[in-house]
Coordinates of C-alpha atoms in Angstrom, one line a residue:
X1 CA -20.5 -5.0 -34.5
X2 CA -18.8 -6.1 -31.6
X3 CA -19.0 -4.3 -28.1
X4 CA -15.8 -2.2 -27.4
X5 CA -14.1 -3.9 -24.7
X6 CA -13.5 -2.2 -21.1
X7 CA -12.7 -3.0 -17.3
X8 CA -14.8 -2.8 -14.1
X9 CA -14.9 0.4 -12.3
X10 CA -12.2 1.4 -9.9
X11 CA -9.7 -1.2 -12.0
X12 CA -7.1 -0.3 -13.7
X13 CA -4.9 -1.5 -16.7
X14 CA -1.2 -0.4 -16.4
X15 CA 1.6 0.4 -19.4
X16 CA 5.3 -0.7 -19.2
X17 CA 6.0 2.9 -17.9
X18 CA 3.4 2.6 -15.2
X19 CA 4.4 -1.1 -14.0
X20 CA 8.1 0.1 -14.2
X21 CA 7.5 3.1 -11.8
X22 CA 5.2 0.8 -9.5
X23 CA 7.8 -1.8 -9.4
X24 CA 10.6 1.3 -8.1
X25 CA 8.1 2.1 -5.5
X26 CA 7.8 -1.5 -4.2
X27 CA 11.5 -2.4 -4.6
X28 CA 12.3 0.9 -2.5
X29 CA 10.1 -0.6 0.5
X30 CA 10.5 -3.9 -0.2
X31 CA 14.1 -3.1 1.1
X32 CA 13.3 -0.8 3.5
X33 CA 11.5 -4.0 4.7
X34 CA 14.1 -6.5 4.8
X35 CA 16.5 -3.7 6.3
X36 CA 14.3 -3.4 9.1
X37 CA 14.1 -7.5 9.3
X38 CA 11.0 -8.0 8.1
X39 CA 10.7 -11.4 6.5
X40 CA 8.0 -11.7 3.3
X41 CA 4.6 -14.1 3.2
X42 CA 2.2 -14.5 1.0
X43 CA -1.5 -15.5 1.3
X44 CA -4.6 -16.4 -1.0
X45 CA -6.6 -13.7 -2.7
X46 CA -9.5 -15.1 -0.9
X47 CA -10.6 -15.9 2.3
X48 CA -13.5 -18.5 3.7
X49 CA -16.2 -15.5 4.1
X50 CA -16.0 -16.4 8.5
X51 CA -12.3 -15.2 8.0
X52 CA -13.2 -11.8 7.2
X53 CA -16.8 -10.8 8.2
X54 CA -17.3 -8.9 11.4
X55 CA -13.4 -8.2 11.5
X56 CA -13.8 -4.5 10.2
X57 CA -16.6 -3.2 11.7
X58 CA -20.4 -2.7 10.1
X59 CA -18.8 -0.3 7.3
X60 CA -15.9 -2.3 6.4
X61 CA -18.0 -5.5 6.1
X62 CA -20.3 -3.8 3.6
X63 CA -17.3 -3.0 1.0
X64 CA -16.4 -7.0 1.1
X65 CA -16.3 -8.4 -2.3
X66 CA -18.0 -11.6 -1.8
X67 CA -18.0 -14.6 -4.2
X68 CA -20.6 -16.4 -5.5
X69 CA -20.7 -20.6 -4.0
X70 CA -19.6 -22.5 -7.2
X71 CA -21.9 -24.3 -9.7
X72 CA -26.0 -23.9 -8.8
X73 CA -25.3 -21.3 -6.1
X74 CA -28.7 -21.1 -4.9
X75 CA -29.2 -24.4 -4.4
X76 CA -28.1 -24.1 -0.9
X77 CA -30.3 -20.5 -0.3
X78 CA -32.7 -19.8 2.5
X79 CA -36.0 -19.9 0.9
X80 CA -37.9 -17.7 3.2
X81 CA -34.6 -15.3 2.4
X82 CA -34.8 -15.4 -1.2
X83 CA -38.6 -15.0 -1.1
X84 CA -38.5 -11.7 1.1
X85 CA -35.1 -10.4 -1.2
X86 CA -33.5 -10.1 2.0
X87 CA -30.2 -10.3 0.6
X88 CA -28.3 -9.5 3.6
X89 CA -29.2 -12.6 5.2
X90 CA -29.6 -14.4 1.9
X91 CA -25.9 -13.5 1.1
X92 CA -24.2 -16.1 3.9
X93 CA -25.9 -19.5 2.2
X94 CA -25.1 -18.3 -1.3
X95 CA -21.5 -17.2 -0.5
X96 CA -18.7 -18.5 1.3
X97 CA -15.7 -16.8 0.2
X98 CA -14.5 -13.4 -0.3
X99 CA -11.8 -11.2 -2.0
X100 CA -9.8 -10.3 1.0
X101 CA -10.1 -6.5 2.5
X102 CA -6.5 -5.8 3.7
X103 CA -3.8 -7.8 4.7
X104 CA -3.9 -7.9 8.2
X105 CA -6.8 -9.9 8.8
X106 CA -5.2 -12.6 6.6
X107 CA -2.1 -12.6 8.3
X108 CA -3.5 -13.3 11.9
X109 CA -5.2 -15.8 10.1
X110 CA -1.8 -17.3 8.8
X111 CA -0.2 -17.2 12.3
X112 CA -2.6 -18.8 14.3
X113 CA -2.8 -21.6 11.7
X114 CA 0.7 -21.9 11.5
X115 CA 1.9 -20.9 14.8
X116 CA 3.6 -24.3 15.6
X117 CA 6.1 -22.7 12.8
X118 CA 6.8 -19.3 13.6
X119 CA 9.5 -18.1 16.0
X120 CA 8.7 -15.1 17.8
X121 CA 8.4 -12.3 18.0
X122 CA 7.3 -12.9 14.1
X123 CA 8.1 -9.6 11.6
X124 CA 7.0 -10.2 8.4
X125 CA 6.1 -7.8 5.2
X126 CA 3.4 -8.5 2.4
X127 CA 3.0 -6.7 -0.9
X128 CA -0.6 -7.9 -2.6
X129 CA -3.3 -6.7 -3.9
X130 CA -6.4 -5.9 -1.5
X131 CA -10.5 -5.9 -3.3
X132 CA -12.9 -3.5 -1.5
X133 CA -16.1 -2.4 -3.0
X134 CA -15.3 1.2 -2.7
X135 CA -17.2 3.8 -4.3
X136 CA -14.1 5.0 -7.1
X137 CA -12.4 8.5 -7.0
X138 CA -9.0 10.0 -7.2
X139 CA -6.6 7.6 -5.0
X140 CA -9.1 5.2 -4.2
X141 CA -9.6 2.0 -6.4
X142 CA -11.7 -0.9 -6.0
X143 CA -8.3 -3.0 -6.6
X144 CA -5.3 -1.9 -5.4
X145 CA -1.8 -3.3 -3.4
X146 CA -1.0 -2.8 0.1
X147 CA 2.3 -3.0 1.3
X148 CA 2.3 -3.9 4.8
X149 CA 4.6 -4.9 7.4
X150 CA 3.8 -6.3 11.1
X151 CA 5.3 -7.4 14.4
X152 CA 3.4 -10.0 16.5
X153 CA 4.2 -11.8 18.9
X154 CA 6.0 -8.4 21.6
X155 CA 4.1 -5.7 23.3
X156 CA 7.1 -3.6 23.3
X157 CA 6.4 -0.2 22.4
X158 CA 9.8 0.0 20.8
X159 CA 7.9 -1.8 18.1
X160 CA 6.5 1.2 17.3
X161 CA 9.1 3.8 17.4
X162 CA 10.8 1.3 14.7
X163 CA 7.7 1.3 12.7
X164 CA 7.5 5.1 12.7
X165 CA 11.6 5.4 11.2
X166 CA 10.3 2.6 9.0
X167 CA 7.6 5.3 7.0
X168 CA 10.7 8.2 7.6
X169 CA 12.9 5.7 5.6
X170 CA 10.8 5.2 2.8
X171 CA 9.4 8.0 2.2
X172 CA 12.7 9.6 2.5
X173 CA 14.1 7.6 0.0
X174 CA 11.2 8.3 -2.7
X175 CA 12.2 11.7 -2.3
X176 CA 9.1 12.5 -0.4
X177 CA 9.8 15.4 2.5
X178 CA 7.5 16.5 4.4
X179 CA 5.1 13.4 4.9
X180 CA 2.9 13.5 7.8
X181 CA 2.9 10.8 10.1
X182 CA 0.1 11.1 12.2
X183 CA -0.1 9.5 15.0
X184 CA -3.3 8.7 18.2
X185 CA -3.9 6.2 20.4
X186 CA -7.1 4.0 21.0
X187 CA -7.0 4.0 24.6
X188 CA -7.1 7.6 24.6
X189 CA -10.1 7.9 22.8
X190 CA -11.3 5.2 24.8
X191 CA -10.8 7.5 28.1
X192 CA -12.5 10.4 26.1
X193 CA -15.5 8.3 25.9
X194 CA -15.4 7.3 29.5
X195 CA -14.7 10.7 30.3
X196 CA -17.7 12.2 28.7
X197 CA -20.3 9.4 30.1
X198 CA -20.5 7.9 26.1
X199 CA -18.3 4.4 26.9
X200 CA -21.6 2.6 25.6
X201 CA -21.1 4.6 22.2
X202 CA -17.3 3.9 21.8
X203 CA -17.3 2.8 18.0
X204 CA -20.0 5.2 17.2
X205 CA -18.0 7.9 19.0
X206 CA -14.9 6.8 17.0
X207 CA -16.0 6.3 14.1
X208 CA -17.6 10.0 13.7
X209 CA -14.5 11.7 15.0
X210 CA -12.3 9.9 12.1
X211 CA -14.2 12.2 9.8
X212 CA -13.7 15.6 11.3
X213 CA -11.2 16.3 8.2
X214 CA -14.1 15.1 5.8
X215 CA -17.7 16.5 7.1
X216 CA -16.1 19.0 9.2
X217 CA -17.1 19.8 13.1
X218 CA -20.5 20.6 12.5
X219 CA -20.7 17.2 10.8
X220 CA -19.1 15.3 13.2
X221 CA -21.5 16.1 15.9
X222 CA -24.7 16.3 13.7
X223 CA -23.4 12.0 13.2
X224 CA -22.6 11.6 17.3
X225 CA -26.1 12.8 17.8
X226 CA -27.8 10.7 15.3
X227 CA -26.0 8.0 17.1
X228 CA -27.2 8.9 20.3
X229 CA -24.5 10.6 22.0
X230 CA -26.1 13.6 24.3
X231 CA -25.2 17.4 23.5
X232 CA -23.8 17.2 26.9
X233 CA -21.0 14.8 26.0
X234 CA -20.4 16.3 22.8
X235 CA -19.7 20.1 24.4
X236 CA -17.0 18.3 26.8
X237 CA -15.8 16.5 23.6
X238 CA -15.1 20.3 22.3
X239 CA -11.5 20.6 22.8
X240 CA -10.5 17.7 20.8
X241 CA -11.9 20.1 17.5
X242 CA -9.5 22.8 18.2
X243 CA -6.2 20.7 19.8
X244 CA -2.9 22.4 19.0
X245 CA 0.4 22.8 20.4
X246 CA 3.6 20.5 20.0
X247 CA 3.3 17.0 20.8
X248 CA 4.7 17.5 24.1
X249 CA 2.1 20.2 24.9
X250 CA -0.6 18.1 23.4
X251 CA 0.1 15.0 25.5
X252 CA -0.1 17.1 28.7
X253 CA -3.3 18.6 27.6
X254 CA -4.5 15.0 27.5
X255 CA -3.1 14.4 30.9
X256 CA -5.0 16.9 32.3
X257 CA -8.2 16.0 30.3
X258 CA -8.5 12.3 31.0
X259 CA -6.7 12.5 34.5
X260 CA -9.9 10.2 35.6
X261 CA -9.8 7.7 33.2
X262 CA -7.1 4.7 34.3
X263 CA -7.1 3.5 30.2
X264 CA -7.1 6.9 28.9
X265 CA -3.9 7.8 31.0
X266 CA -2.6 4.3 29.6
X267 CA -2.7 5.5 26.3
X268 CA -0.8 9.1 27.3
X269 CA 2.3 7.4 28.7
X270 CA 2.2 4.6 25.6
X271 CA 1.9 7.8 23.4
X272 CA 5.0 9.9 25.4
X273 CA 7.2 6.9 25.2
X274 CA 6.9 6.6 21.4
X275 CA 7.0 10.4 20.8
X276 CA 9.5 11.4 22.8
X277 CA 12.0 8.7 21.6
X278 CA 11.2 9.0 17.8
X279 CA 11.8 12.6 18.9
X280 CA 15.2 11.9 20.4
X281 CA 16.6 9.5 17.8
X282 CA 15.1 12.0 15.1
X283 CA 13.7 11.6 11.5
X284 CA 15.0 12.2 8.5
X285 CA 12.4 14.1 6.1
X286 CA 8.9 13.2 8.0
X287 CA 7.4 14.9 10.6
X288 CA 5.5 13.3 13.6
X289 CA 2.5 14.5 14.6
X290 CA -0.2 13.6 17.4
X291 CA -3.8 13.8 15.8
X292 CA -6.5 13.6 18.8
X293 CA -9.3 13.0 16.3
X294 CA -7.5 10.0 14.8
X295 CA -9.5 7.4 15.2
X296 CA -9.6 4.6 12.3
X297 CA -12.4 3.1 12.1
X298 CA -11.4 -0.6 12.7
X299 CA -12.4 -2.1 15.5
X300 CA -8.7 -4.7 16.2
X301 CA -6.9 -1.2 16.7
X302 CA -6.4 -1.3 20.8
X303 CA -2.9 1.0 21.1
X304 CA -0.8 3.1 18.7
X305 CA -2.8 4.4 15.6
X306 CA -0.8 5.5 12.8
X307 CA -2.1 7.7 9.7
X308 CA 0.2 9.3 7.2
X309 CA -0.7 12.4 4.9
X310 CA 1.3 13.2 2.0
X311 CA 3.5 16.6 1.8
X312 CA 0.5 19.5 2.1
X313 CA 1.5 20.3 -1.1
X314 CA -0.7 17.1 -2.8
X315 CA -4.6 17.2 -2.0
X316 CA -4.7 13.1 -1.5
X317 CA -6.0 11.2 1.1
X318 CA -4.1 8.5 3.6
X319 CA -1.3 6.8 1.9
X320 CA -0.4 4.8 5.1
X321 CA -1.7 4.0 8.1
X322 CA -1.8 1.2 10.6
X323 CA -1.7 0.6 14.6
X324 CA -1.3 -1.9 17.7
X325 CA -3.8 -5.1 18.2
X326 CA -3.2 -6.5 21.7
X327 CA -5.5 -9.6 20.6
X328 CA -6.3 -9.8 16.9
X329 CA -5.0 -13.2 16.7
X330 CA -7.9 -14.5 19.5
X331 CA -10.8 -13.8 16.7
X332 CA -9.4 -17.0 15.6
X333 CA -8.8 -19.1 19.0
X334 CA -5.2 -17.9 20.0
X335 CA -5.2 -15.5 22.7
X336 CA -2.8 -12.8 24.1
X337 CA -0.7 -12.3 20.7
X338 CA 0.1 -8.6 20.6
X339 CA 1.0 -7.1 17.2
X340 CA 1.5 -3.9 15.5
X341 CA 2.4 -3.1 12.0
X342 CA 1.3 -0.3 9.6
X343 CA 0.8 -0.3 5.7
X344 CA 1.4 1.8 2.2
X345 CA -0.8 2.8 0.0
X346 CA 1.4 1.8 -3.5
X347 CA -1.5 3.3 -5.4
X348 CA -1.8 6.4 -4.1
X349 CA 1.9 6.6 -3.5
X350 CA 2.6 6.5 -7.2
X351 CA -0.1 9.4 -7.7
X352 CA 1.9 11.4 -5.2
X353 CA 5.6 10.6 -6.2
X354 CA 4.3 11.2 -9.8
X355 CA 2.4 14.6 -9.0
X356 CA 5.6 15.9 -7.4
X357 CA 7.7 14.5 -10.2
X358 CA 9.7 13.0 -8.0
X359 CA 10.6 9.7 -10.4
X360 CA 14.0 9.1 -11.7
X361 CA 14.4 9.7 -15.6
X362 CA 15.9 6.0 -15.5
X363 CA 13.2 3.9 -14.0
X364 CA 11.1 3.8 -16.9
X365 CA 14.2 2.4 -19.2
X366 CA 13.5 0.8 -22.4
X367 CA 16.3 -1.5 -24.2
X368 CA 19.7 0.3 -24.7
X369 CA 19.9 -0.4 -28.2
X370 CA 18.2 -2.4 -31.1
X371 CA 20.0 -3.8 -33.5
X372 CA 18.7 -3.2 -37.0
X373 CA 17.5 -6.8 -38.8
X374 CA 19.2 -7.0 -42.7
X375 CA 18.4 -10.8 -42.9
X376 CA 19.4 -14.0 -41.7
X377 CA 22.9 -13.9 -42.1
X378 CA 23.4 -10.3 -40.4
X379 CA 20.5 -11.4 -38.0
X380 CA 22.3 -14.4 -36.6
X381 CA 25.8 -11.9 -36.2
X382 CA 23.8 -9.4 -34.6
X383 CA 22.0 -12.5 -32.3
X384 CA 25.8 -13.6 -30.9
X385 CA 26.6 -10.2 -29.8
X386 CA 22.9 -9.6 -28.2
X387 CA 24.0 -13.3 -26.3
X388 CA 27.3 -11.2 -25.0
X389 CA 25.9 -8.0 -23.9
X390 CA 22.9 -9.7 -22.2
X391 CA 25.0 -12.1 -20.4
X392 CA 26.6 -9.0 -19.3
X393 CA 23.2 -7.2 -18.1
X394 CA 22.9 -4.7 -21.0
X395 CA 19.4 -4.5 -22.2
X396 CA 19.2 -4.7 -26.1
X397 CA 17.5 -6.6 -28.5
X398 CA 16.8 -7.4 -32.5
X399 CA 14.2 -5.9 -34.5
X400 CA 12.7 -9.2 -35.3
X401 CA 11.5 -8.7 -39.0
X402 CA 13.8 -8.3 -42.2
X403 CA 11.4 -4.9 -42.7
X404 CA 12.7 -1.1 -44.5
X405 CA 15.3 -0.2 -42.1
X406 CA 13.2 3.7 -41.9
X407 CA 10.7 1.8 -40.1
X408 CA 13.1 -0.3 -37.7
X409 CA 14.4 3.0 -37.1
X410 CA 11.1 4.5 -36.6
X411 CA 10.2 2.0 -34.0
X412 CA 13.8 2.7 -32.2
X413 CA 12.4 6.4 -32.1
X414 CA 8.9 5.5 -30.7
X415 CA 10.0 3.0 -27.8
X416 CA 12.7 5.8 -26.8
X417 CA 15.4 3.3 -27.6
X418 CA 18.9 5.5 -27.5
X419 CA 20.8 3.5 -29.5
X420 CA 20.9 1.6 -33.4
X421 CA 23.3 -1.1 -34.2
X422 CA 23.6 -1.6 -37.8
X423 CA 25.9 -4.7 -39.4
X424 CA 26.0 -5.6 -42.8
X425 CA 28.8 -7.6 -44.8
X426 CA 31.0 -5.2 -44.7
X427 CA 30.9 -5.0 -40.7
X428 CA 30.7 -8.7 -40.5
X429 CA 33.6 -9.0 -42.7
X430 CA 35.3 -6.8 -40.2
X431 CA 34.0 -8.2 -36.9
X432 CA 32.6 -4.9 -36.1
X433 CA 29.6 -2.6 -35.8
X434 CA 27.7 1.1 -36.5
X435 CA 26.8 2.2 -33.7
X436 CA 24.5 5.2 -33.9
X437 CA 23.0 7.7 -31.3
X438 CA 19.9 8.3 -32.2
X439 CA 19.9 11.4 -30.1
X440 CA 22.2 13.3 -31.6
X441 CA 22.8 11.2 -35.1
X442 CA 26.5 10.6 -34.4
X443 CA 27.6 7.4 -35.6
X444 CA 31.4 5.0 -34.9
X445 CA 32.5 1.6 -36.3
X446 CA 32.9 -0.3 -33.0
X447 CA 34.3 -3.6 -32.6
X448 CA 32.8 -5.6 -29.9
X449 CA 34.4 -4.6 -26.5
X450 CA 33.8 -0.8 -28.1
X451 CA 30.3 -1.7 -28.5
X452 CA 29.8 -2.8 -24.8
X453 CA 31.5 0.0 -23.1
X454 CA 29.3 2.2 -25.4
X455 CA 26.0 0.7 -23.8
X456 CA 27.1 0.4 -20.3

């Protein structure tokens, strides 16, 4: 007996109704992008392994999917390495592509190899899928899409004021109010580190105070101490655990705090500018908040960092996030291109939008009508007036077998079809049809124009 077939973990198949309410998702910021004029690329699905390695920091590189060399794939392997199992080092002569991460990555890689093409400043959006080898739990998927959209090419902060109406837009058109947008700044937490005698420890320093919301203060500084950070640095660090206030008060809190740090105070006046005109020009349904603890733990971020939590409603994770990279672009030989740009998660979008019930009845639409099959004859009538109506943008279609009309009903009734057109010799004699709602059983003879004002 054959093995009952299933899918790797953190992978997902998807119904019609699933893929319809995805695809509303991604048409609603796929226009939000091109309003904002962002223009759309694509790239492969995998990178040369160089492209992507050390681009995410130690943690990041470790949920690479990498792929196996074509053909005899250790023909090329380190023999000492194989010998010894060591298959972190065994892994670069084995493998020398990978699924890609995010998007990002890719995309510097796409300007720099096609810079002699692009006019800047360059906006362009990307909606693909991403591969990382996650460990699988509610929101978070081994495969999954991003939707991202990014500016290089300007260091204007107004870049990211944009990007910040850019989330309001969408998530105010998905119905979404009270989205978080959360929002820090990397040369802040630089400063903090300076600040507290830890500069040496900056990643190690970032990377633990990105999971305050996850292992909590007493975890966060059990990790900075494993990493080496002194008790001293962590009690001047204190503050940031309990930070409240308004943004305004916030930022002058930070003043105060890193008044000694030239970078820090960088990062306070790029952080007024951006919050005190998305303040001015206003959002719609999002709020703007400044999260001292944000940190993200990729090491390109070197300005703005963005982070957006759904309404407080929904226990979910992230389901956007993104930031400034004065130099991402010179990991691959092209040096001071500034960018910034931000992502969505689709995924755990969807889980949100569908937790909150927030889809429309109509994005999940089936055919308007099918039209009952009665045989060849009838079948080709009914196949002239399916032309018609499609050519006008009504979805129908034709039971295609000459079965018991119960059970073409029947599958009417189990697809959610509304409508039944029925036409025998009597109608065809008459150039008509039965038109019958399967809703409510009410039937009418319909000639042709009746029929498509019917299922308009």
């Amino acid at each position: 007996m054959a093995s009952k077939p299933s899918i790797p973990k953190g992978t997902r198949d998807f119904s019609p109704t699933e893929v319809a309410k995805r695809h509303y998702i991604i048409q609603i910021i796929k226009s939000n992008f091109e309003k904002f004029g962002f223009q759309p690329i694509e790239t492969p699905s995998f990178e040369n392994s160089e492209t992507l390695m050390g681009k995410y920091g130690e943690e990041g590189d470790r949920l690479i999917f990498k792929i196996l060399n074509s053909g005899d794939y250790l023909a090329k392997a380190n023999e000492t390495h194989l010998e010894n199992r060591d298959s972190t080092k065994l892994t670069s002569s084995i493998s020398e592509k990978a699924l890609r991460y995010d998007l990002t990555v890719p995309f510097a890689r796409y300007v720099v190899q096609h810079q002699n093409d692009i006019e800047f400043p360059f906006k362009r959006y990307q909606i693909q899928p991403v591969w990382r080898a996650d460990r699988p739990q509610k929101g978070r998927f081994r495969e999954f899409f991003q939707c991202d959209a990014d500016v290089v090419g300007s260091k204007s902060l107004w870049q990211e004021v944009e990007l910040v109406q850019l989330y309001d837009s969408v998530f105010s058109a998905l119905g979404l109010e009270g989205v978080i947008i959360k929002i820090n700044n990397r040369k802040i937490l630089s400063g903090i580190a300076e600040v507290i005698g830890a500069s040496d420890k900056l990643i190690d320093f970032t990377v633990a105070l990105d999971k305050l919301d996850k292992i909590g203060e007493d975890g966060v500084k059990k990790e900075m101490m494993e990493k080496g950070i002194s008790e001293e640095a962590i009690l001047k660090v204190q503050p940031l655990f309990h930070f409240t206030g308004t943004i305004s008060e916030k930022i002058n809190q930070l003043s105060v705090l890193l008044a000694e740090s030239n970078e820090g105070m960088k990062g306070v006046e790029e952080l007024r500018f951006i919050c005190d005109n998305v303040t001015q020009l206003g959002l719609s349904t999002a709020i703007l908040d400044l999260d001292v603890t944000l940190a993200r733990g990729l090491n390109y971020y070197t300005g703005a960092i963005f982070e957006v939590a759904p309404p407080k409603s929904v226990s979910m994770g992230s389901i956007g996030g993104g930031g400034r990279y004065d130099d991402l672009t010179g990991i691959f030989g092209l040096k001071n291109m500034s960018g910034v740009g931000i992502s969505f998660g689709l995924d755990r979008i969807y889980l949100v939008v569908e937790e909150l019930n927030l889809f429309p009845e109509t994005v999940a639409e089936t055919s308007k009508a099918l039209f009952i099959n009665y045989g060849e004859s009838e079948a080709f009538y009914a196949m002239k007036a399916i032309k018609d109506l499609r050519n006008s943008g009504i979805k129908v279609e034709m039971y295609p077998d000459n079965a018991k009309v119960a059970k073409q009903f029947q599958h009417a009734d189990k697809r959610g079809i509304p409508f039944a057109v029925t036409a025998g010799e009597q109608e065809m004699a008459s150039n008509s049809f039965l038109l019958k709602n399967l809703a409510n059983g009410e039937q009418s003879s319909v000639d042709f124009k009746g029929l498509k004002n019917a299922l308009l």
